[in-house]
XYZ file of C-alpha atoms in Angstrom:
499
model
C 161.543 98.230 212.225
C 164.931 99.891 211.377
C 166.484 97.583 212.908
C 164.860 94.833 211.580
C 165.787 96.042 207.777
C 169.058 96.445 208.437
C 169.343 93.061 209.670
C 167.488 91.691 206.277
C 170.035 93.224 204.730
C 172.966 91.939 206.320
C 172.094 88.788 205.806
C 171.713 89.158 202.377
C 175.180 90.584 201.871
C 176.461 87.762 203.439
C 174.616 85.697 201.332
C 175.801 87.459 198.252
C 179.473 87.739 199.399
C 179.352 84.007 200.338
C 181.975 81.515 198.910
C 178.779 78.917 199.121
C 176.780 80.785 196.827
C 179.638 81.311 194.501
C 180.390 77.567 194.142
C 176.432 76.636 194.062
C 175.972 78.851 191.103
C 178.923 78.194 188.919
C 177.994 74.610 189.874
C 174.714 74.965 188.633
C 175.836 77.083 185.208
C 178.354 74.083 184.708
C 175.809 71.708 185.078
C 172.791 73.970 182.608
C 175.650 74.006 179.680
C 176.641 70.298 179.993
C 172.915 69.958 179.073
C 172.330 72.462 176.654
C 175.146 70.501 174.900
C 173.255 67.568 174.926
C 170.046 69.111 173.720
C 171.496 70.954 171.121
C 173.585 67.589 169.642
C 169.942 65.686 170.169
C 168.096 68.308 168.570
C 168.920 71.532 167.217
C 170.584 75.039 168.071
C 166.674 76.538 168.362
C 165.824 73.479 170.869
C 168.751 74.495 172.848
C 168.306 78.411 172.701
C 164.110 77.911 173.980
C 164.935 75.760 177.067
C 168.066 77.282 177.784
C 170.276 80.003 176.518
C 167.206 82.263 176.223
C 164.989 81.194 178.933
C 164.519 83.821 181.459
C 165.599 81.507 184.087
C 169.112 81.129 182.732
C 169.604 85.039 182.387
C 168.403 84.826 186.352
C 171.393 82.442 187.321
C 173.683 84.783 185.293
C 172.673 87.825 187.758
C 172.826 85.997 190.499
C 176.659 85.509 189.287
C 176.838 88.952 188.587
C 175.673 90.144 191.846
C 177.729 87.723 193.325
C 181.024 88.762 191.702
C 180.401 92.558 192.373
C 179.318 92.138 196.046
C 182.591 90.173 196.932
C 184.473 93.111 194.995
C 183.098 95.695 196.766
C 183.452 94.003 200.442
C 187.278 94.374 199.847
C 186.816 97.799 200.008
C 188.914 99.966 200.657
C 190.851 98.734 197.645
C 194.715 97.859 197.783
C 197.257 97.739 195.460
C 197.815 93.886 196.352
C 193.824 93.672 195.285
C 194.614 94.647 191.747
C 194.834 90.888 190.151
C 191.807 89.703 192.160
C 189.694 92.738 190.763
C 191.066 92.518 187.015
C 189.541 89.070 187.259
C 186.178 89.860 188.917
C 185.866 93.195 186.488
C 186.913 90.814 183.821
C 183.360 88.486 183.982
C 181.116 91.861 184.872
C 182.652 93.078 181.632
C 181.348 89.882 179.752
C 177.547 89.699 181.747
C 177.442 93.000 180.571
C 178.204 92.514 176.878
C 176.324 89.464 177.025
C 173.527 91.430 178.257
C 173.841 94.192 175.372
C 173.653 91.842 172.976
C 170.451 90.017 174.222
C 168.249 93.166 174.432
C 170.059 95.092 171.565
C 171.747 92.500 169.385
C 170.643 90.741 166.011
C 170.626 87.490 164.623
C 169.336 86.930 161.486
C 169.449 85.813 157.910
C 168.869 87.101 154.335
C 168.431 85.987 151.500
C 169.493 87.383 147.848
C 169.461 85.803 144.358
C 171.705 86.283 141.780
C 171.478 89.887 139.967
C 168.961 90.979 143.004
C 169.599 93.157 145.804
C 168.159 92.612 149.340
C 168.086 94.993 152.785
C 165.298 92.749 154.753
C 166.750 90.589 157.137
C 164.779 88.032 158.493
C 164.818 87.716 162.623
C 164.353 84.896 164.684
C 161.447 86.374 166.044
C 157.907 85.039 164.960
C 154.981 87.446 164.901
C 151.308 87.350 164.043
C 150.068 90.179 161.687
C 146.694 91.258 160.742
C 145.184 94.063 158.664
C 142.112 95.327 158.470
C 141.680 98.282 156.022
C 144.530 101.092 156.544
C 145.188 99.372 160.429
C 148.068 97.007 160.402
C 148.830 95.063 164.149
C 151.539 93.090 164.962
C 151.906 90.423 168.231
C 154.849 88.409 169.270
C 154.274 84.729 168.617
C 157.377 82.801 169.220
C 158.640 79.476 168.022
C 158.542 76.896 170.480
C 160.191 72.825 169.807
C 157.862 69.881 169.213
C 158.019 68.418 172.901
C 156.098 72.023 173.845
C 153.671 72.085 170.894
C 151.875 68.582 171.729
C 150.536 70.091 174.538
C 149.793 73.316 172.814
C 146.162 74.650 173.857
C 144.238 77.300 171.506
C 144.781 80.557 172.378
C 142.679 83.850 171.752
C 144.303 86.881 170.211
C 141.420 89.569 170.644
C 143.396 92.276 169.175
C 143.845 90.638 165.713
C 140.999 89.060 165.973
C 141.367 85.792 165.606
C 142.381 82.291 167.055
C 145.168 79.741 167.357
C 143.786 76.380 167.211
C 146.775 74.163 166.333
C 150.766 74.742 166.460
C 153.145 72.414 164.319
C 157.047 73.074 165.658
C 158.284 71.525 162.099
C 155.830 71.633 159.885
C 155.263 69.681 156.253
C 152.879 71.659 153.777
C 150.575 68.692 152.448
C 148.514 69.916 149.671
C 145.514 68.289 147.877
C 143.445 68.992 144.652
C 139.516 68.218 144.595
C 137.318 68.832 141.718
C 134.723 71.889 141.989
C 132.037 73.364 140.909
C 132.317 75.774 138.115
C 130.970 78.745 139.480
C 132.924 78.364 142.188
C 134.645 81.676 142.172
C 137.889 80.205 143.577
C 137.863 77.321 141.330
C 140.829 77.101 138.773
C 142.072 74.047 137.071
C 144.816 72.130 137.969
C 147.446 69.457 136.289
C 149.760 66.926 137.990
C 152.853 66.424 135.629
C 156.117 64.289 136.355
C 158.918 65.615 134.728
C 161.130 62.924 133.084
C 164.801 63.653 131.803
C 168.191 63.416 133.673
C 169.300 66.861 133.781
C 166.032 67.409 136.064
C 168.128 65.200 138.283
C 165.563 62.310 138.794
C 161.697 62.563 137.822
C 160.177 65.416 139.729
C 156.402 65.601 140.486
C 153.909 68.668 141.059
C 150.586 70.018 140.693
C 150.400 73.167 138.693
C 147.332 74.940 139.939
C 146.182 78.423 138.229
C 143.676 79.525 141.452
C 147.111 80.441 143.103
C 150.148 82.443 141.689
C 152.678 80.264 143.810
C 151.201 77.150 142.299
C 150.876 78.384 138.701
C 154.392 78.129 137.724
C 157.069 75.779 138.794
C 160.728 76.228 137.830
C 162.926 73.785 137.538
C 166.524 74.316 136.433
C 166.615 75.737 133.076
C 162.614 74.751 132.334
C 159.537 76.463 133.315
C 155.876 75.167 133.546
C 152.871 76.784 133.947
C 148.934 76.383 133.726
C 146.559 79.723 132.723
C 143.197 79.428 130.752
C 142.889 80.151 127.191
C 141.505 83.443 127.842
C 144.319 84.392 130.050
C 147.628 85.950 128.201
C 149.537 83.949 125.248
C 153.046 82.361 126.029
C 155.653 84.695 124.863
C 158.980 84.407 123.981
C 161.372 84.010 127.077
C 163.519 87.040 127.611
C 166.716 87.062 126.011
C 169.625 88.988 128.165
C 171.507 91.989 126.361
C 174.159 90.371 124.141
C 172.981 87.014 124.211
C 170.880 84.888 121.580
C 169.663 82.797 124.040
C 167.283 83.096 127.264
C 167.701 82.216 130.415
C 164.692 79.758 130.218
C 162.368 77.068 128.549
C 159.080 77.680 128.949
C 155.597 75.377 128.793
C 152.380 76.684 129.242
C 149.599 73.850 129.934
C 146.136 75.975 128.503
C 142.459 74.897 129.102
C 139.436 75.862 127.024
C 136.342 76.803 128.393
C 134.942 73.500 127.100
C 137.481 72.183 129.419
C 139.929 70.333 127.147
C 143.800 70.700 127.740
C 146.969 71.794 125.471
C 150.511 72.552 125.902
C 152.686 75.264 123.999
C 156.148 75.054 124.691
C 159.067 77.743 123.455
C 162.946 76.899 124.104
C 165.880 79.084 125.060
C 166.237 79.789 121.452
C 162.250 81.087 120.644
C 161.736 77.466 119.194
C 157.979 76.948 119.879
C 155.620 73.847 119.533
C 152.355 73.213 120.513
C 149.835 70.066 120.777
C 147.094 68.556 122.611
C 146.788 66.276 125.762
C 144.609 63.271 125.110
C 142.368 63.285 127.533
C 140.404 60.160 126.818
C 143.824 58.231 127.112
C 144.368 59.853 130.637
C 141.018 59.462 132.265
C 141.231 55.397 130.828
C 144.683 54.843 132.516
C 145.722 52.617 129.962
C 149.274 53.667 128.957
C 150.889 56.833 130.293
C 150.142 60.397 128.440
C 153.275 62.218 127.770
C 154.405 66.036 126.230
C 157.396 66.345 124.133
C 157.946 70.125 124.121
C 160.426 69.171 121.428
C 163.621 71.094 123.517
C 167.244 69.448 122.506
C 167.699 68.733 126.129
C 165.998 65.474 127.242
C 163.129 66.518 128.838
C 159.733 65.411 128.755
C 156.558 65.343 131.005
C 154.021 62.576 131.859
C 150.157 64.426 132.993
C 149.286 62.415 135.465
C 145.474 63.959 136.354
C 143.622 66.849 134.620
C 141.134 68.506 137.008
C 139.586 71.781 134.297
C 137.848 72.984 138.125
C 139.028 72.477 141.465
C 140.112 73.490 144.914
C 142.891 73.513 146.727
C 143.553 72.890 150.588
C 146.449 73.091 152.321
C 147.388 72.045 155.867
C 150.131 70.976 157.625
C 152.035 67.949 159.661
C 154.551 67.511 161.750
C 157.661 66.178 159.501
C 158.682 62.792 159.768
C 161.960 62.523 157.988
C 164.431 65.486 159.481
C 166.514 67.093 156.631
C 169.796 66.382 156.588
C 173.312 68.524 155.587
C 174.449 71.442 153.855
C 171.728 74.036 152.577
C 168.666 72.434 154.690
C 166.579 74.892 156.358
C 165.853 74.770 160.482
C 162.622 73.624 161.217
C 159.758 76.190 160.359
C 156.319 76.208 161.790
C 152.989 76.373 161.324
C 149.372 77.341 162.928
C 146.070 76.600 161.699
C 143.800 79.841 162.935
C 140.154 80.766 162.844
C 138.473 84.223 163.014
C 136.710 85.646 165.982
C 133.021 84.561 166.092
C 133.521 82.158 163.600
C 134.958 78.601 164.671
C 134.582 76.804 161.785
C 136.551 79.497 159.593
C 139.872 77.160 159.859
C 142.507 77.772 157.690
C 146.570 76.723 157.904
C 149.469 79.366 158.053
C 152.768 78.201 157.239
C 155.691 80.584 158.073
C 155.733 83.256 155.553
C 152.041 82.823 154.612
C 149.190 85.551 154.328
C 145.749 84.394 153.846
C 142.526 86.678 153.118
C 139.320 86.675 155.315
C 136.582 88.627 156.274
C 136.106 89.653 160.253
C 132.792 88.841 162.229
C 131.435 92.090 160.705
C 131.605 91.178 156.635
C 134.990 93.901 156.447
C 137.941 92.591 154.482
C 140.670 91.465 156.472
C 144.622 89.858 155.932
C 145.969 87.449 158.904
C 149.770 86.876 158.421
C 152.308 84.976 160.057
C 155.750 86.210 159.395
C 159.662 86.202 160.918
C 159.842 89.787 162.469
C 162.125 91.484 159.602
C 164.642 94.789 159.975
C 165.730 97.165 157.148
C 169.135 97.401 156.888
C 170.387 101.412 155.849
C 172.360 99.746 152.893
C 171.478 96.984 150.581
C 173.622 93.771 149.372
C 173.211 92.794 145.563
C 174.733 88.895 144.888
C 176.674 89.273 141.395
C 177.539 85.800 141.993
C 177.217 82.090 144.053
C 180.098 80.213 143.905
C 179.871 76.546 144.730
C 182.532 73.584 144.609
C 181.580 69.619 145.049
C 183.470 66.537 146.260
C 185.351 64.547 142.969
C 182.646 62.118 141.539
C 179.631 63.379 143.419
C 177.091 66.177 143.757
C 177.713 66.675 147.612
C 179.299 70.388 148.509
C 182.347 71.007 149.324
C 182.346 74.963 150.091
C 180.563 77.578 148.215
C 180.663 81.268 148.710
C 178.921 85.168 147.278
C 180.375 87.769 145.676
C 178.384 90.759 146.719
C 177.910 94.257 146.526
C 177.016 96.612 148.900
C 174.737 99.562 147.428
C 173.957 102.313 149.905
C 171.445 103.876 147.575
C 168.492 101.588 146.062
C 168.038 104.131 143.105
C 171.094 102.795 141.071
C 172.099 102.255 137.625
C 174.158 99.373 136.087
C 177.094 101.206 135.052
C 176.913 102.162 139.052
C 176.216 98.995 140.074
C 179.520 97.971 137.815
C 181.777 100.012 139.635
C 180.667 98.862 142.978
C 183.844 96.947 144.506
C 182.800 92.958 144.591
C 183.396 91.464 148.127
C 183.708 87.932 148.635
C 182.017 86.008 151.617
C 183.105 82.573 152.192
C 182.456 80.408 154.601
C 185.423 81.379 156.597
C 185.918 84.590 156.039
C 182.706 86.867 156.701
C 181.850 90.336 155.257
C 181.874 93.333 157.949
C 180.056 96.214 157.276
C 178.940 99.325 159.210
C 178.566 97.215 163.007
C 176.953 94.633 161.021
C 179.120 90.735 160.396
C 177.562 88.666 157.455
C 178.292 85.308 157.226
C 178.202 82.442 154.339
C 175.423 80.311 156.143
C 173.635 78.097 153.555
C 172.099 78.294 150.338
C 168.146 77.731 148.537
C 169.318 74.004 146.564
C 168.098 74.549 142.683
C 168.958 72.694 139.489
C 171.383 72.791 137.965
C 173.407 74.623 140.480
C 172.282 77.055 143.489
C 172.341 80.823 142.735
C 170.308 82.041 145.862
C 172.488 82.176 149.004
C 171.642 82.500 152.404
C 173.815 84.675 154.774
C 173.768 84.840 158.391
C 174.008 88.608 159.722
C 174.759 89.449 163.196
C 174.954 92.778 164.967
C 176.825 92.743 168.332
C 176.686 95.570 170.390
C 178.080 93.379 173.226
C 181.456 92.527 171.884
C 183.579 95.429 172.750
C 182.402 94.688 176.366
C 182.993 91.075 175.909
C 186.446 91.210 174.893
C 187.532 93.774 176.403
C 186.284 91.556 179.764
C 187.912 88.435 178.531
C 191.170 90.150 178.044
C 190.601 91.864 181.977
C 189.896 87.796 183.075
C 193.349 86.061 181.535
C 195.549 89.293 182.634
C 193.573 89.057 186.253
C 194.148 85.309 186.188
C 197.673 85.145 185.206
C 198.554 88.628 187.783
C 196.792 86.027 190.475
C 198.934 83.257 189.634
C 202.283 85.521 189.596
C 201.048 86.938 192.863
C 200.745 83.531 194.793
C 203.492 82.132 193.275
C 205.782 84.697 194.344
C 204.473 85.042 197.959
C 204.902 81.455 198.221
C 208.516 81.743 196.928
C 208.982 84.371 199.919
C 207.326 82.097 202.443
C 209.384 79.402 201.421
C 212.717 81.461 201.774
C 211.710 82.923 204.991
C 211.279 79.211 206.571
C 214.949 78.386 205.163
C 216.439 81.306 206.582
């Protein structure tokens, strides 16, 4: 038996130390990145990084390399001075498997977020996870993004721990939203408006329901205006907030109110506490003779057009899989979404797009919260945007570069004459911000009217890179020492056979 393993493993060394195996596997890595290039120029970096840079099939073929490398390194043993070039070169690419390695289990890639005048430490991961909570409990499970090709053949899948289901998965997922009249004592029932804005600094005529059942559909900014629906009962419209040392506010507000007998009025205030309020003829709008419009009576040229008047109804969301693809600067990657139900009850279905939370209650009548969220991490400093910064091309709206100016507070608990004396650092989009290990990056931005003030910045955290370097430097001085070293023993040859 002895024997026998020694001979297993003297085959395998030979394998291993084999010039066949070296040339099959850089073959085969030549061949994997040729068409992860093509994949990622066909669909997108996240397409690319599933199939191939972060399968665990590729990280398999770079071991194999790496066992490779080291084995033929070590079967030169005992080392010579004229094997100095040859292992600069083979220490070289350990160095950068290593790094690479580091990175992959330690690393992070992410992105946050920040608006102008707020401060954010939360950056969002790649990673996808499912969350649930029932009472004080809070559980979390890995639930990774995978590309459209993969999701058509996605089958339901049980999550026993959270306690509930996975019956759909959309890779890049449109929220489609509708509005059906309900019954009054419905207790989820809240009325709901469908207005078109109309006036050119809205850039175009903008549509949306305004829905007061849910506080993300009860208001809807847009530029310098904002619209909202409540019930008469529900808190007046007060005066926008004016900013310390200015006469104006930041924003126009209209509030659409309904009575309890169900009829509808607007009251509007401008920048400059200017208020007006009306009714909406609702006899004209069920008829559909001629168009119903509100004149808040601002001085910039904006009016609205209700559409439909529902004084009790539902909403449903789900989601589809996108048809048109967005397209340049400041569009988001694709984002997903799942459509669950709850253990024990099948026909509890409700959608989950990323960065949605819905309420429920479990097979026993408790209270419970199912959540589908990037995995975040708390960075030990914060980063306030004082500013966004963004140029366009002569004549048109399309950017040309934009940037942040940003401040980096190390304690949350801050006042603004602190805050003031905080240096300002600016991130553009070639030169990045780096901070305590940390690299942050101008990435994108959140497109708003009438210019964008919340930016998007990539942040990365390499442990890897020392290693990385450090190898590639190891790799050219190995290469060019192996060069010099057959060139000059060729030179020798060459003189010997003259002499």
């Amino acid at each position: 038996m002895p024997n026998r393993s020694a001979l297993l493993l003297e085959k395998l060394w030979n394998v291993l130390i084999s010039l066949k195996l070296a040339v099959i596997v850089i073959l085969s890595l030549a061949i994997t990145l040729s068409v992860a290039t093509v994949i990622e120029s066909m669909h997108d970096t996240k397409t690319a990084q599933y199939f191939v840079y972060r399968a665990a099939w590729f990280y398999g073929l770079l071991s194999v390399l790496g066992l490779n490398i080291l084995a033929v390194a070590l079967s030169r043993l005992p080392w010579k001075r004229r094997h100095i070039p040859f292992l600069l070169a083979h220490a070289g690419i350990l160095m950068i498997l290593a790094g690479s390695w580091l990175t992959y289990v330690n690393g992070v890639d992410g992105s946050l977020l920040i608006s102008e005048g707020e401060m954010n430490s939360a950056v969002e991961l790649d990673e996808l996870v499912l969350v649930s909570k029932r009472g004080e409990e809070v559980r979390t499970v890995p639930f990774p993004w995978m590309p459209a090709s993969v999701a058509k053949s996605f089958k339901p899948r049980e999550f026993p721990e959270l306690g509930i289901r996975i019956e759909r998965y959309v890779a890049d997922a449109e929220r489609v939203t509708r509005y059906f009249p309900a019954d009054g004592s419905n207790p989820e029932a809240a009325p709901a408006v469908q207005v078109r804005v109309l006036g050119a600094p809205m850039g175009g005529a903008p549509e949306f329901w305004l829905f007061g059942g849910d506080p993300g559909s009860a208001s809807q900014k847009l530029g310098p205006a904002r619209f909202l629906i409540r019930k008469e009962e529900q808190k007046d419209l007060e005066a926008p907030s004016v900013a310390q040392g200015s006469d104006e506010a930041s924003e126009a507000r209209l509030d659409f109110i309904v009575s309890k007998s169900g009829a509808l009025r607007f009251q509007a205030v401008s920048v400059r506490g200017e208020k007006k309020s009306g009714s909406v003829d609702l006899k004209t709008l069920q008829a559909r003779e001629e168009p119903v419009i509100v004149d808040p009576g601002w001085k910039m040229p904006i009016r609205l057009q209700v559409k439909s008047f529902l004084p009790s109804a539902l909403m449903e969301t789900r989601y589809v899989e996108r048809k048109v693809k967005p397209v340049g600067m400041g569009t988001a990657q694709p984002e997903p979404a799942i459509e669950i139900s709850m253990a024990g009850n099948p026909a509890s279905r409700l959608w989950l797009g990323l960065g949605d939370r819905a309420n429920f209650q479990d097979q026993n009548g408790n209270p419970a919260t199912a959540g589908y969220f990037p995995k975040r991490l708390l960075l030990p400093y914060g980063l306030r945007l004082e500013r966004f910064e963004m140029t366009t091309n002569p004549g048109t709206n399309d950017p040309a570069t934009y940037s942040s100016r940003v401040q980096v507070v190390d304690q949350f608990q801050k006042t603004e004459a602190d805050l003031r004396s905080l240096p300002v650092h600016h991130i553009t989009m070639n030169e990045p911000l780096e901070w305590k290990g940390y690299t942050f990056y101008q990435s994108s931005y959140v497109p708003e009217i009438p210019r964008p003030t919340t930016t998007i910045l990539s942040v990365n955290y390499d442990p890897g890179r020392g290693l990385k370097y450090w190898g590639s430097v190891l790799l050219i001085l190995g290469s060019v020492a192996l060069y010099l070293a057959k060139t000059v023993k060729k030179k020798k040859t060459k003189e010997l056979q003259n002499a």
